[in-house]
Coordinates of N, CA and C in Angstrom, one line a residue:
K1 N -28.6 -167.3 13.1 CA -28.5 -167.5 11.2 C -28.5 -169.1 11.6
L2 N -29.9 -169.2 10.0 CA -30.4 -170.7 9.7 C -29.2 -171.1 9.1
S3 N -28.9 -172.5 8.6 CA -28.4 -173.1 8.1 C -29.4 -173.7 6.6
W4 N -29.0 -173.8 6.0 CA -29.6 -174.3 5.2 C -31.0 -175.5 4.8
I5 N -30.0 -176.4 6.3 CA -30.8 -177.7 6.2 C -32.1 -177.0 7.3
D6 N -32.2 -175.8 8.2 CA -33.1 -176.1 9.6 C -34.2 -175.0 8.6
L7 N -33.1 -174.1 7.1 CA -34.5 -174.0 6.5 C -35.6 -174.6 6.0
L8 N -35.5 -175.7 5.6 CA -35.9 -177.4 4.9 C -37.0 -177.7 5.9
K9 N -36.3 -177.6 7.0 CA -38.0 -177.7 8.6 C -38.8 -176.9 8.1
P10 N -39.9 -177.2 9.1 CA -41.2 -176.5 8.9 C -41.4 -175.6 10.3
N11 N -42.1 -174.9 9.9 CA -42.0 -173.9 10.5 C -43.1 -173.5 11.6
P12 N -43.4 -173.6 12.9 CA -45.0 -173.5 12.5 C -45.4 -171.9 12.3
L13 N -44.9 -171.2 13.2 CA -45.1 -169.6 12.8 C -45.3 -169.3 11.0
T14 N -45.1 -170.4 10.2 CA -45.2 -169.8 9.1 C -46.3 -170.2 8.8
P15 N -47.1 -169.7 7.7 CA -48.3 -170.7 7.6 C -48.3 -171.2 6.1
T16 N -48.4 -172.3 5.7 CA -48.0 -173.3 4.0 C -49.7 -172.7 3.7
A17 N -51.1 -173.3 4.3 CA -51.7 -173.3 3.7 C -52.7 -172.4 4.5
V18 N -54.0 -171.5 3.6 CA -54.9 -171.1 4.4 C -56.1 -171.0 3.8
S19 N -57.0 -171.8 4.7 CA -58.0 -172.0 4.2 C -59.1 -171.0 3.3
A20 N -59.3 -171.2 2.5 CA -60.2 -169.8 2.3 C -61.8 -170.2 2.7
P21 N -62.5 -169.1 2.9 CA -63.8 -168.7 3.7 C -64.8 -169.5 2.7
T22 N -65.1 -170.3 3.8 CA -66.2 -171.4 3.4 C -67.8 -170.7 2.6
S23 N -68.5 -171.3 1.9 CA -69.0 -170.6 1.4 C -70.1 -172.2 0.6
P24 N -71.7 -171.4 0.5 CA -72.0 -173.3 0.0 C -72.4 -172.8 -1.5
L25 N -71.6 -171.5 -2.5 CA -71.5 -171.7 -3.4 C -69.6 -171.6 -3.5
V26 N -69.2 -171.7 -3.3 CA -67.6 -171.8 -3.1 C -67.1 -172.9 -2.3
P27 N -66.0 -173.7 -3.1 CA -66.0 -174.7 -2.8 C -65.1 -174.4 -2.1
R28 N -64.4 -175.6 -1.1 CA -63.2 -175.3 -0.5 C -61.8 -175.6 -1.3
R29 N -61.0 -174.1 -1.4 CA -59.6 -175.2 -1.8 C -58.5 -174.1 -1.6
L30 N -57.2 -174.6 -1.2 CA -56.4 -174.7 -0.7 C -55.7 -173.6 -1.6
V31 N -55.1 -172.2 -0.7 CA -54.3 -171.4 -1.4 C -52.7 -171.4 -1.2
M32 N -52.2 -171.7 -1.7 CA -50.9 -171.8 -1.3 C -49.5 -170.6 -0.8
F33 N -49.1 -170.3 -0.2 CA -48.4 -169.2 -0.1 C -47.0 -170.1 0.3
D34 N -46.1 -169.3 -0.7 CA -44.7 -170.2 -0.9 C -43.6 -169.0 0.0
F35 N -43.5 -169.7 0.9 CA -42.3 -168.1 2.1 C -41.0 -168.9 1.8
S36 N -41.3 -169.8 1.1 CA -39.1 -170.5 1.4 C -38.5 -169.4 0.3
C37 N -36.8 -169.7 0.5 CA -35.8 -168.6 -0.3 C -36.0 -170.2 -1.3
A38 N -35.7 -169.8 -2.7 CA -35.5 -170.8 -3.9 C -34.4 -170.6 -4.2
S39 N -34.1 -169.2 -3.8 CA -32.0 -169.7 -4.3 C -31.2 -170.0 -3.3
A40 N -31.5 -170.4 -1.9 CA -31.4 -170.9 -1.0 C -31.7 -172.3 -1.2
C41 N -32.9 -172.8 -1.2 CA -33.1 -174.5 -1.0 C -32.8 -175.1 -2.6
N42 N -32.6 -174.2 -4.1 CA -31.7 -174.6 -5.0 C -31.2 -174.0 -5.6
P43 N -30.3 -173.7 -4.9 CA -29.3 -173.0 -5.8 C -28.5 -173.3 -7.1
P44 N -28.5 -172.1 -8.2 CA -27.8 -172.4 -9.0 C -26.7 -173.3 -9.8
N45 N -27.1 -173.5 -11.2 CA -26.3 -174.2 -11.3 C -24.8 -173.5 -12.0
P46 N -23.7 -174.3 -11.8 CA -23.0 -172.9 -12.1 C -22.7 -173.2 -13.4
G47 N -22.9 -174.1 -13.9 CA -22.5 -174.7 -16.1 C -23.6 -173.5 -16.5
A48 N -25.1 -173.5 -15.9 CA -26.1 -172.7 -16.6 C -25.7 -171.4 -17.0
N49 N -24.8 -170.9 -15.6 CA -25.2 -168.7 -16.0 C -23.7 -169.0 -16.0
T50 N -22.2 -169.7 -16.7 CA -21.4 -170.0 -17.2 C -20.7 -169.9 -18.5
V51 N -20.2 -168.6 -18.8 CA -19.9 -168.2 -20.0 C -19.0 -169.4 -21.3
K52 N -19.5 -170.3 -21.8 CA -18.3 -171.5 -22.5 C -17.5 -170.1 -23.0
V53 N -15.6 -170.6 -23.4 CA -14.8 -169.8 -23.9 C -14.3 -171.7 -24.6
N54 N -14.1 -170.6 -25.8 CA -13.3 -171.5 -26.5 C -11.8 -171.7 -27.4
M55 N -10.5 -172.0 -26.4 CA -9.5 -171.6 -26.7 C -8.8 -171.6 -28.1
E56 N -9.6 -172.5 -28.8 CA -8.9 -172.8 -30.1 C -9.4 -171.3 -31.3
D57 N -10.8 -170.9 -30.8 CA -10.8 -170.0 -31.6 C -10.1 -168.0 -31.1
I58 N -10.4 -168.6 -29.7 CA -9.2 -167.4 -29.5 C -7.8 -167.2 -29.9
A59 N -7.4 -168.5 -30.0 CA -5.9 -168.2 -30.8 C -5.9 -168.2 -32.3
K60 N -6.8 -168.8 -33.0 CA -7.4 -168.6 -34.3 C -7.4 -167.1 -34.3
R61 N -8.1 -166.6 -33.3 CA -8.5 -165.3 -33.8 C -7.4 -164.5 -33.1
N62 N -6.4 -164.6 -32.2 CA -5.3 -164.1 -32.1 C -4.1 -164.1 -33.1
A63 N -4.4 -165.7 -33.7 CA -3.3 -165.8 -34.8 C -3.5 -164.5 -36.1
E64 N -4.7 -164.5 -36.0 CA -5.6 -163.8 -37.3 C -5.1 -162.4 -37.4
E65 N -5.5 -161.8 -36.0 CA -5.0 -160.6 -35.3 C -3.1 -159.9 -35.5
V66 N -2.4 -161.3 -35.2 CA -1.5 -160.9 -35.4 C -0.9 -160.8 -36.0
E67 N -1.0 -162.2 -37.4 CA -0.8 -161.7 -39.0 C -1.4 -160.7 -39.6
A68 N -2.6 -160.5 -39.1 CA -2.8 -159.1 -39.9 C -2.3 -157.7 -39.9
K69 N -1.8 -158.2 -38.3 CA -1.1 -156.6 -38.3 C 0.5 -157.0 -38.4
R70 N 0.8 -158.0 -38.9 CA 2.4 -158.2 -39.4 C 2.6 -158.2 -41.3
K71 N 0.9 -158.1 -41.6 CA 1.1 -157.8 -43.0 C 0.7 -156.1 -43.2
A72 N 0.2 -155.6 -42.3 CA -0.1 -154.0 -42.6 C 1.4 -153.5 -42.0
E73 N 2.1 -154.2 -41.1 CA 3.2 -153.9 -41.2 C 3.9 -153.8 -42.2
E74 N 4.1 -155.1 -42.3 CA 4.8 -155.2 -44.2 C 4.5 -154.7 -44.9
E75 N 3.1 -154.6 -45.3 CA 2.8 -153.4 -46.6 C 3.1 -152.1 -46.0
Q76 N 3.2 -151.7 -45.0 CA 3.7 -150.5 -44.9 C 5.1 -150.2 -44.6
R77 N 6.0 -151.6 -44.4 CA 7.3 -151.4 -44.6 C 8.1 -151.6 -46.7
R78 N 7.3 -152.4 -47.1 CA 6.7 -152.3 -48.2 C 6.6 -150.9 -49.2
K79 N 5.9 -150.2 -48.5 CA 5.4 -149.0 -49.1 C 7.2 -147.8 -49.3
A80 N 7.1 -148.0 -47.3 CA 8.0 -147.1 -47.1 C 9.2 -147.7 -47.9
E81 N 9.7 -148.9 -48.2 CA 10.8 -148.8 -49.1 C 10.8 -148.4 -50.6
E82 N 9.6 -148.4 -51.0 CA 9.4 -148.2 -52.2 C 9.7 -146.3 -52.3
V83 N 9.1 -145.9 -51.4 CA 9.4 -144.6 -51.2 C 10.9 -144.0 -51.2
Q84 N 12.0 -145.1 -50.4 CA 12.6 -145.1 -50.0 C 13.7 -145.3 -51.8
K85 N 13.0 -146.2 -52.8 CA 13.6 -146.3 -53.7 C 13.7 -145.4 -54.3
Q86 N 12.4 -144.9 -54.7 CA 11.6 -143.9 -55.7 C 12.1 -142.9 -55.2
E87 N 12.7 -142.3 -53.9 CA 14.2 -141.4 -53.3 C 15.5 -141.6 -53.9
A88 N 15.8 -142.8 -54.0 CA 16.6 -142.9 -54.4 C 17.4 -142.8 -55.8
A89 N 16.2 -143.2 -56.6 CA 15.8 -143.0 -57.6 C 16.1 -141.5 -58.6
R90 N 15.5 -141.1 -57.6 CA 15.3 -139.5 -57.9 C 16.5 -138.9 -57.7
R91 N 17.3 -139.1 -56.8 CA 18.6 -138.8 -56.2 C 19.3 -138.6 -56.9
A92 N 19.6 -140.2 -57.4 CA 20.3 -140.6 -58.6 C 20.7 -139.8 -59.9
E93 N 19.2 -140.1 -60.1 CA 18.8 -139.6 -61.9 C 19.1 -138.0 -61.7
K94 N 19.3 -137.3 -60.8 CA 19.1 -135.9 -60.5 C 21.0 -136.2 -60.7
E95 N 21.5 -136.8 -60.1 CA 23.0 -136.6 -59.7 C 23.6 -136.7 -60.8
A96 N 23.5 -137.9 -61.4 CA 23.3 -138.2 -63.0 C 23.1 -136.8 -64.1
E97 N 22.5 -136.9 -63.9 CA 21.9 -135.0 -64.8 C 23.2 -133.8 -64.1
E98 N 23.4 -133.6 -62.9 CA 24.4 -132.5 -62.4 C 25.6 -133.0 -63.1
R99 N 25.9 -134.4 -62.7 CA 27.4 -134.9 -63.4 C 27.2 -134.2 -65.2
R100 N 26.3 -135.3 -65.5 CA 26.5 -134.7 -67.1 C 26.5 -133.3 -67.7
Q101 N 25.9 -132.4 -66.7 CA 26.0 -130.8 -66.7 C 27.1 -130.5 -66.8
K102 N 27.4 -131.3 -65.6 CA 29.1 -130.6 -65.6 C 30.3 -131.1 -66.3
E103 N 30.0 -132.1 -67.0 CA 30.4 -133.0 -68.1 C 30.8 -132.0 -69.4
Q104 N 29.5 -131.6 -69.2 CA 29.0 -130.6 -70.8 C 29.9 -129.2 -70.2
E105 N 29.7 -128.8 -69.3 CA 30.4 -127.6 -68.8 C 32.0 -127.7 -68.7
E106 N 32.5 -128.6 -68.6 CA 33.7 -128.7 -68.5 C 34.3 -129.2 -70.2
V107 N 34.0 -129.8 -70.7 CA 33.9 -130.3 -72.4 C 33.9 -128.8 -73.3
K108 N 32.7 -127.9 -72.9 CA 32.8 -127.2 -73.3 C 33.8 -125.4 -73.1
R109 N 34.1 -125.9 -71.4 CA 35.2 -124.9 -71.1 C 36.9 -125.0 -71.8
L110 N 36.8 -126.4 -71.9 CA 38.1 -127.4 -72.0 C 38.0 -126.5 -74.2
A111 N 36.8 -126.6 -74.3 CA 36.6 -126.4 -75.5 C 37.4 -124.6 -75.9
D112 N 36.6 -124.5 -75.2 CA 36.6 -122.6 -75.5 C 38.2 -122.6 -74.8
Q113 N 38.5 -123.2 -74.4 CA 39.8 -122.5 -73.5 C 41.2 -123.0 -75.0
E114 N 40.9 -124.2 -75.4 CA 41.5 -124.8 -76.6 C 41.5 -123.4 -78.0
K115 N 40.2 -123.3 -77.8 CA 40.1 -122.7 -78.8 C 40.9 -120.7 -78.7
A116 N 40.3 -120.3 -77.5 CA 41.4 -119.2 -76.9 C 42.9 -119.5 -77.5
K117 N 43.5 -121.3 -76.7 CA 44.8 -120.9 -77.2 C 45.3 -121.1 -78.5
E118 N 44.0 -121.3 -79.5 CA 44.6 -121.5 -80.7 C 44.8 -119.7 -81.3
A119 N 43.7 -119.2 -80.7 CA 42.9 -117.6 -81.6 C 44.5 -117.3 -81.0
A120 N 44.9 -117.4 -80.0 CA 45.9 -116.4 -79.4 C 47.3 -117.0 -80.0
A121 N 46.8 -118.7 -79.9 CA 48.6 -118.7 -80.8 C 48.7 -118.3 -82.6
A122 N 47.7 -117.6 -82.8 CA 47.1 -117.5 -85.0 C 47.6 -115.9 -84.2
A123 N 47.0 -115.7 -83.7 CA 46.9 -114.1 -83.7 C 48.8 -113.8 -83.3
A124 N 49.5 -114.7 -82.4 CA 50.5 -114.3 -81.9 C 51.8 -114.8 -83.1
A125 N 51.5 -115.9 -84.1 CA 51.8 -116.5 -85.1 C 51.7 -115.2 -86.7
A126 N 50.5 -114.5 -86.4 CA 50.4 -113.7 -87.6 C 51.2 -112.2 -87.1
E127 N 51.0 -112.1 -85.8 CA 51.8 -110.8 -85.2 C 53.6 -110.8 -86.1
A128 N 54.0 -112.2 -85.8 CA 55.1 -112.6 -85.9 C 55.5 -112.4 -87.3
A129 N 54.9 -112.9 -88.2 CA 54.9 -113.2 -89.4 C 54.9 -111.8 -90.0
D130 N 54.0 -110.5 -89.2 CA 54.6 -109.7 -89.6 C 55.2 -108.6 -89.4
I131 N 55.6 -109.2 -87.9 CA 57.4 -108.2 -88.0 C 58.3 -109.0 -89.0
E132 N 58.2 -110.5 -89.0 CA 59.0 -111.0 -90.1 C 59.1 -110.3 -91.4
K133 N 57.5 -109.9 -92.2 CA 57.6 -109.6 -93.1 C 58.2 -108.4 -93.1
K134 N 58.2 -107.6 -92.2 CA 58.3 -106.0 -92.3 C 60.1 -106.0 -92.6
R135 N 60.6 -107.0 -91.3 CA 61.9 -106.9 -91.3 C 62.4 -107.2 -92.7
L136 N 62.1 -108.5 -93.2 CA 62.7 -109.1 -94.1 C 62.3 -107.5 -95.9
D137 N 61.5 -106.9 -95.7 CA 61.0 -105.9 -96.5 C 62.2 -105.0 -96.0
E138 N 62.2 -105.0 -94.6 CA 63.2 -103.5 -94.6 C 64.8 -104.1 -95.5
E139 N 65.4 -105.3 -95.1 CA 66.3 -105.9 -95.6 C 66.4 -105.7 -97.3
A140 N 65.1 -106.2 -97.4 CA 65.1 -106.1 -98.9 C 65.2 -104.5 -99.7
A141 N 64.5 -104.1 -98.6 CA 64.7 -102.2 -99.0 C 66.1 -101.9 -99.2
V142 N 66.9 -102.4 -97.8 CA 68.5 -102.0 -97.9 C 68.9 -102.3 -98.9
R143 N 68.8 -103.5 -99.0 CA 69.5 -104.6 -99.9 C 69.8 -103.8 -101.5
K144 N 68.2 -103.3 -102.0 CA 68.4 -102.9 -103.3 C 68.2 -101.7 -103.3
N145 N 67.9 -101.0 -102.2 CA 69.1 -99.6 -102.8 C 71.1 -99.4 -102.3
E146 N 71.4 -101.1 -101.5 CA 72.8 -101.1 -101.7 C 73.3 -101.7 -102.7
T147 N 72.1 -101.8 -103.5 CA 72.4 -102.7 -105.2 C 72.3 -101.7 -106.1
M148 N 71.5 -101.0 -106.3 CA 71.2 -100.3 -107.3 C 72.4 -98.9 -106.7
A149 N 72.7 -98.7 -105.6 CA 74.1 -97.7 -105.4 C 75.0 -98.3 -106.2
W150 N 75.5 -99.4 -105.9 CA 76.7 -100.1 -106.4 C 76.3 -100.2 -108.1
L151 N 75.6 -100.5 -108.1 CA 75.4 -100.9 -109.9 C 75.7 -98.4 -110.6
K152 N 75.1 -98.1 -109.6 CA 75.5 -96.4 -110.7 C 77.6 -96.4 -110.3
K153 N 77.6 -97.0 -108.9 CA 79.1 -97.1 -109.1 C 79.7 -97.6 -110.0
Q154 N 79.1 -99.0 -110.7 CA 80.1 -99.4 -111.2 C 80.1 -99.4 -112.5
G155 N 79.0 -98.1 -113.0 CA 78.6 -98.1 -114.0 C 77.5 -98.7 -115.1
F156 N 76.7 -99.4 -114.3 CA 75.6 -100.3 -115.2 C 74.7 -99.8 -115.3
A157 N 74.0 -99.7 -115.6 CA 72.6 -99.0 -116.8 C 71.0 -99.2 -115.8
G158 N 71.5 -100.7 -115.4 CA 70.9 -102.0 -114.9 C 71.1 -103.2 -114.3
V159 N 69.9 -103.5 -114.1 CA 70.6 -105.7 -113.1 C 70.8 -106.0 -115.0
N160 N 70.1 -105.9 -116.2 CA 70.7 -107.2 -116.9 C 71.4 -106.0 -118.4
K161 N 71.5 -104.5 -117.8 CA 71.9 -104.0 -118.9 C 73.3 -104.2 -119.2
P162 N 74.2 -104.3 -119.7 CA 75.5 -104.7 -120.0 C 76.2 -103.8 -120.4
K163 N 77.2 -103.8 -120.1 CA 78.5 -102.5 -120.2 C 80.0 -102.7 -120.6
K164 N 80.4 -102.2 -121.9 CA 81.5 -102.8 -122.3 C 82.4 -102.0 -122.4
S165 N 83.3 -102.7 -122.7 CA 84.9 -102.0 -122.0 C 85.4 -102.7 -123.7
F166 N 86.9 -101.7 -123.9 CA 87.7 -102.0 -125.3 C 88.5 -103.1 -124.3
F167 N 89.1 -103.4 -123.4 CA 89.5 -104.6 -123.0 C 88.9 -106.0 -122.9
S168 N 88.6 -105.1 -122.2 CA 87.3 -106.4 -121.4 C 86.5 -107.0 -122.2
G169 N 85.7 -106.3 -123.7 CA 84.9 -106.5 -123.8 C 83.2 -105.8 -123.0
T170 N 82.3 -106.8 -123.4 CA 80.8 -106.4 -122.3 C 80.7 -107.4 -121.8
T171 N 80.3 -107.3 -120.0 CA 80.4 -107.7 -119.1 C 78.9 -107.5 -118.5
Y172 N 78.5 -107.8 -117.7 CA 77.4 -107.5 -117.1 C 77.6 -107.6 -115.2
A173 N 76.7 -106.8 -114.4 CA 76.9 -106.2 -113.2 C 76.9 -108.1 -112.4
L174 N 76.2 -108.8 -112.6 CA 76.1 -110.2 -111.6 C 77.5 -110.5 -112.2
H175 N 78.2 -111.1 -113.3 CA 79.7 -110.9 -113.4 C 80.8 -110.7 -112.9
K176 N 80.6 -109.2 -112.9 CA 81.5 -108.3 -112.1 C 81.4 -108.3 -110.9
A177 N 80.4 -109.1 -110.2 CA 80.4 -108.9 -108.5 C 80.5 -110.4 -108.5
A178 N 80.1 -111.0 -108.8 CA 80.6 -112.8 -108.6 C 82.2 -112.6 -108.7
E179 N 82.9 -111.9 -109.7 CA 84.0 -112.0 -109.9 C 84.8 -111.3 -108.9
T180 N 84.3 -109.9 -108.1 CA 84.8 -109.7 -106.9 C 84.4 -111.0 -105.8
G181 N 83.4 -111.3 -105.7 CA 83.3 -112.3 -104.4 C 82.4 -111.6 -103.6
N182 N 81.4 -110.7 -104.4 CA 80.4 -109.4 -103.5 C 79.3 -110.8 -103.0
A183 N 79.2 -111.2 -102.3 CA 77.5 -112.5 -102.1 C 76.5 -111.2 -101.7
K184 N 76.5 -110.5 -100.7 CA 76.1 -109.3 -100.7 C 75.4 -108.8 -102.1
I185 N 76.0 -108.3 -103.0 CA 75.2 -107.5 -104.1 C 75.2 -108.7 -104.9
V186 N 75.7 -109.6 -105.0 CA 75.5 -110.4 -106.1 C 73.8 -111.6 -105.9
G187 N 73.4 -111.6 -104.5 CA 72.2 -111.7 -103.9 C 71.7 -110.5 -103.9
G188 N 71.8 -109.3 -104.0 CA 71.4 -108.5 -103.9 C 70.4 -108.2 -105.7
L189 N 71.3 -108.3 -106.6 CA 70.9 -108.5 -107.9 C 69.9 -109.2 -108.6
L190 N 70.0 -110.7 -107.9 CA 69.7 -111.9 -108.2 C 68.3 -111.9 -107.4
E191 N 67.9 -110.6 -106.1 CA 66.3 -110.9 -105.6 C 65.9 -109.9 -106.8
Q192 N 66.8 -108.6 -107.4 CA 65.8 -107.5 -108.5 C 66.6 -108.2 -110.0
G193 N 66.6 -109.7 -110.1 CA 66.0 -110.1 -110.9 C 67.0 -110.7 -112.4
A194 N 68.3 -110.2 -112.1 CA 69.9 -110.1 -112.2 C 69.7 -112.0 -113.3
N195 N 69.8 -111.9 -114.5 CA 70.2 -113.3 -114.8 C 70.9 -114.2 -114.6
P196 N 70.4 -115.6 -114.4 CA 72.1 -115.9 -113.8 C 72.4 -116.7 -114.6
S197 N 71.9 -116.8 -116.3 CA 72.3 -117.6 -117.1 C 72.8 -117.2 -118.4
Q198 N 73.1 -115.8 -118.1 CA 73.3 -114.1 -118.9 C 75.2 -114.5 -119.4
K199 N 74.5 -114.2 -120.8 CA 76.8 -114.8 -120.8 C 77.1 -113.8 -121.0
N200 N 78.1 -113.4 -121.0 CA 79.4 -112.2 -121.2 C 80.3 -112.4 -122.5
S201 N 80.7 -110.9 -123.1 CA 81.3 -111.5 -124.8 C 82.2 -112.7 -124.5
A202 N 82.5 -113.8 -123.6 CA 83.4 -114.4 -123.7 C 82.3 -116.0 -123.9
G203 N 81.3 -115.9 -123.8 CA 80.3 -116.9 -123.7 C 80.0 -117.6 -122.0
K204 N 80.8 -116.9 -121.1 CA 80.7 -117.8 -119.8 C 79.4 -116.7 -118.9
T205 N 78.9 -117.8 -118.3 CA 77.7 -117.4 -117.0 C 78.7 -116.8 -116.2
A206 N 77.9 -116.1 -115.4 CA 78.9 -115.3 -113.8 C 79.2 -116.2 -113.1
Q207 N 78.7 -118.0 -112.7 CA 79.2 -119.1 -112.2 C 80.5 -119.4 -113.1
E208 N 80.5 -119.7 -114.2 CA 81.6 -120.2 -114.6 C 83.2 -118.9 -114.8
V209 N 82.2 -118.1 -115.1 CA 83.9 -116.8 -114.9 C 84.8 -116.9 -113.7
V210 N 83.7 -117.8 -112.2 CA 84.0 -117.7 -111.0 C 85.3 -118.4 -111.2
M211 N 84.3 -119.9 -111.7 CA 84.8 -121.2 -111.6 C 86.6 -121.9 -112.0
K212 N 86.5 -120.4 -113.5 CA 87.8 -119.9 -114.4 C 89.0 -119.7 -113.9
K213 N 88.0 -118.7 -113.2 CA 89.7 -118.0 -112.5 C 90.0 -119.2 -111.0
K214 N 89.3 -120.3 -110.8 CA 89.8 -120.7 -109.8 C 89.7 -119.8 -108.0
K215 N 88.6 -119.4 -108.3 CA 87.8 -118.9 -106.9 C 86.9 -119.2 -106.1
A216 N 86.8 -120.6 -106.4 CA 85.9 -121.7 -105.9 C 86.2 -121.2 -104.4
D217 N 87.1 -121.7 -103.6 CA 87.2 -121.8 -102.3 C 86.7 -120.3 -101.8
S218 N 87.7 -119.0 -102.5 CA 87.2 -117.7 -101.9 C 86.0 -117.6 -101.7
H219 N 85.4 -117.7 -102.9 CA 83.9 -117.7 -103.7 C 82.6 -118.6 -103.0
K220 N 82.9 -119.1 -102.2 CA 81.9 -120.2 -102.0 C 80.2 -120.0 -102.0
E221 N 80.8 -118.6 -100.9 CA 78.7 -118.8 -100.7 C 78.0 -117.6 -102.0
V222 N 79.5 -117.2 -102.8 CA 78.6 -117.2 -104.2 C 78.6 -118.0 -105.4
L223 N 79.4 -118.6 -105.4 CA 79.0 -120.2 -106.3 C 77.3 -120.4 -105.5
E224 N 76.7 -121.2 -104.3 CA 76.3 -121.2 -103.6 C 74.9 -120.9 -104.0
L225 N 74.9 -118.9 -103.8 CA 73.6 -118.6 -104.4 C 73.2 -118.1 -106.4
L226 N 74.3 -118.6 -106.7 CA 74.3 -118.7 -108.6 C 73.7 -120.1 -108.7
E227 N 74.3 -121.1 -107.8 CA 73.8 -122.3 -108.4 C 72.3 -122.6 -108.2
T228 N 71.7 -121.6 -106.8 CA 70.8 -122.2 -106.3 C 69.8 -121.4 -107.0
A229 N 70.8 -119.8 -108.1 CA 69.4 -119.4 -108.2 C 69.2 -120.0 -110.1
G230 N 70.6 -120.8 -110.7 CA 70.4 -121.3 -111.5 C 69.6 -122.5 -111.4
A231 N 69.6 -123.0 -110.3 CA 68.4 -124.4 -110.3 C 66.7 -123.9 -110.2
R232 N 67.1 -122.5 -110.2 CA 65.5 -121.9 -109.8 C 64.8 -121.5 -111.9
A233 N 65.7 -121.2 -112.7 CA 66.0 -120.3 -113.7 C 65.6 -121.5 -115.0

């Protein structure tokens, strides 16, 4: 194995120059044949075949890539947040609309319920009023019949028709019923149109007849009916 120093030494077996054939027309010249190893005798310069690397450029490019990636991620995150906000807004609006609808439905339900209660109460009141009217009409009919029967029994031709007597003079049905303390007949006569201001032949009203005979305590209810009727007359 030869070293690079041995390669620099001349080798007698290796021709370095060959004389060209002589000719009177061709001048003698030397043709050089180089059998030496250029790579061995002249090793390449490492710097000539080395790619120069600028660390600042690499760092700058890395920083730019990192920044671009960060911006892209930030933009993606911003868009995602925007979408979430929009979705949240839509959900909130939908929920608010549902709440409004439920509130309106509840208001309507309560209003309908209140109307139904009022209608039921009105119907019940009307029914009660009809029942009460019917009862009062029936009672009035009974009182009228009783009053008419009493008039006939006492000999009076009508509610305000006088009855003459040789001993007591002219009197009326209201005076007779008041004097006897018959509050039921007094009320019936007044309902049938008896005149509480009517005076008998002595010039007394039915109320004055009761008071004159000092029967105010025992005829209290009769007096109340006559006073009330007199105030309305």
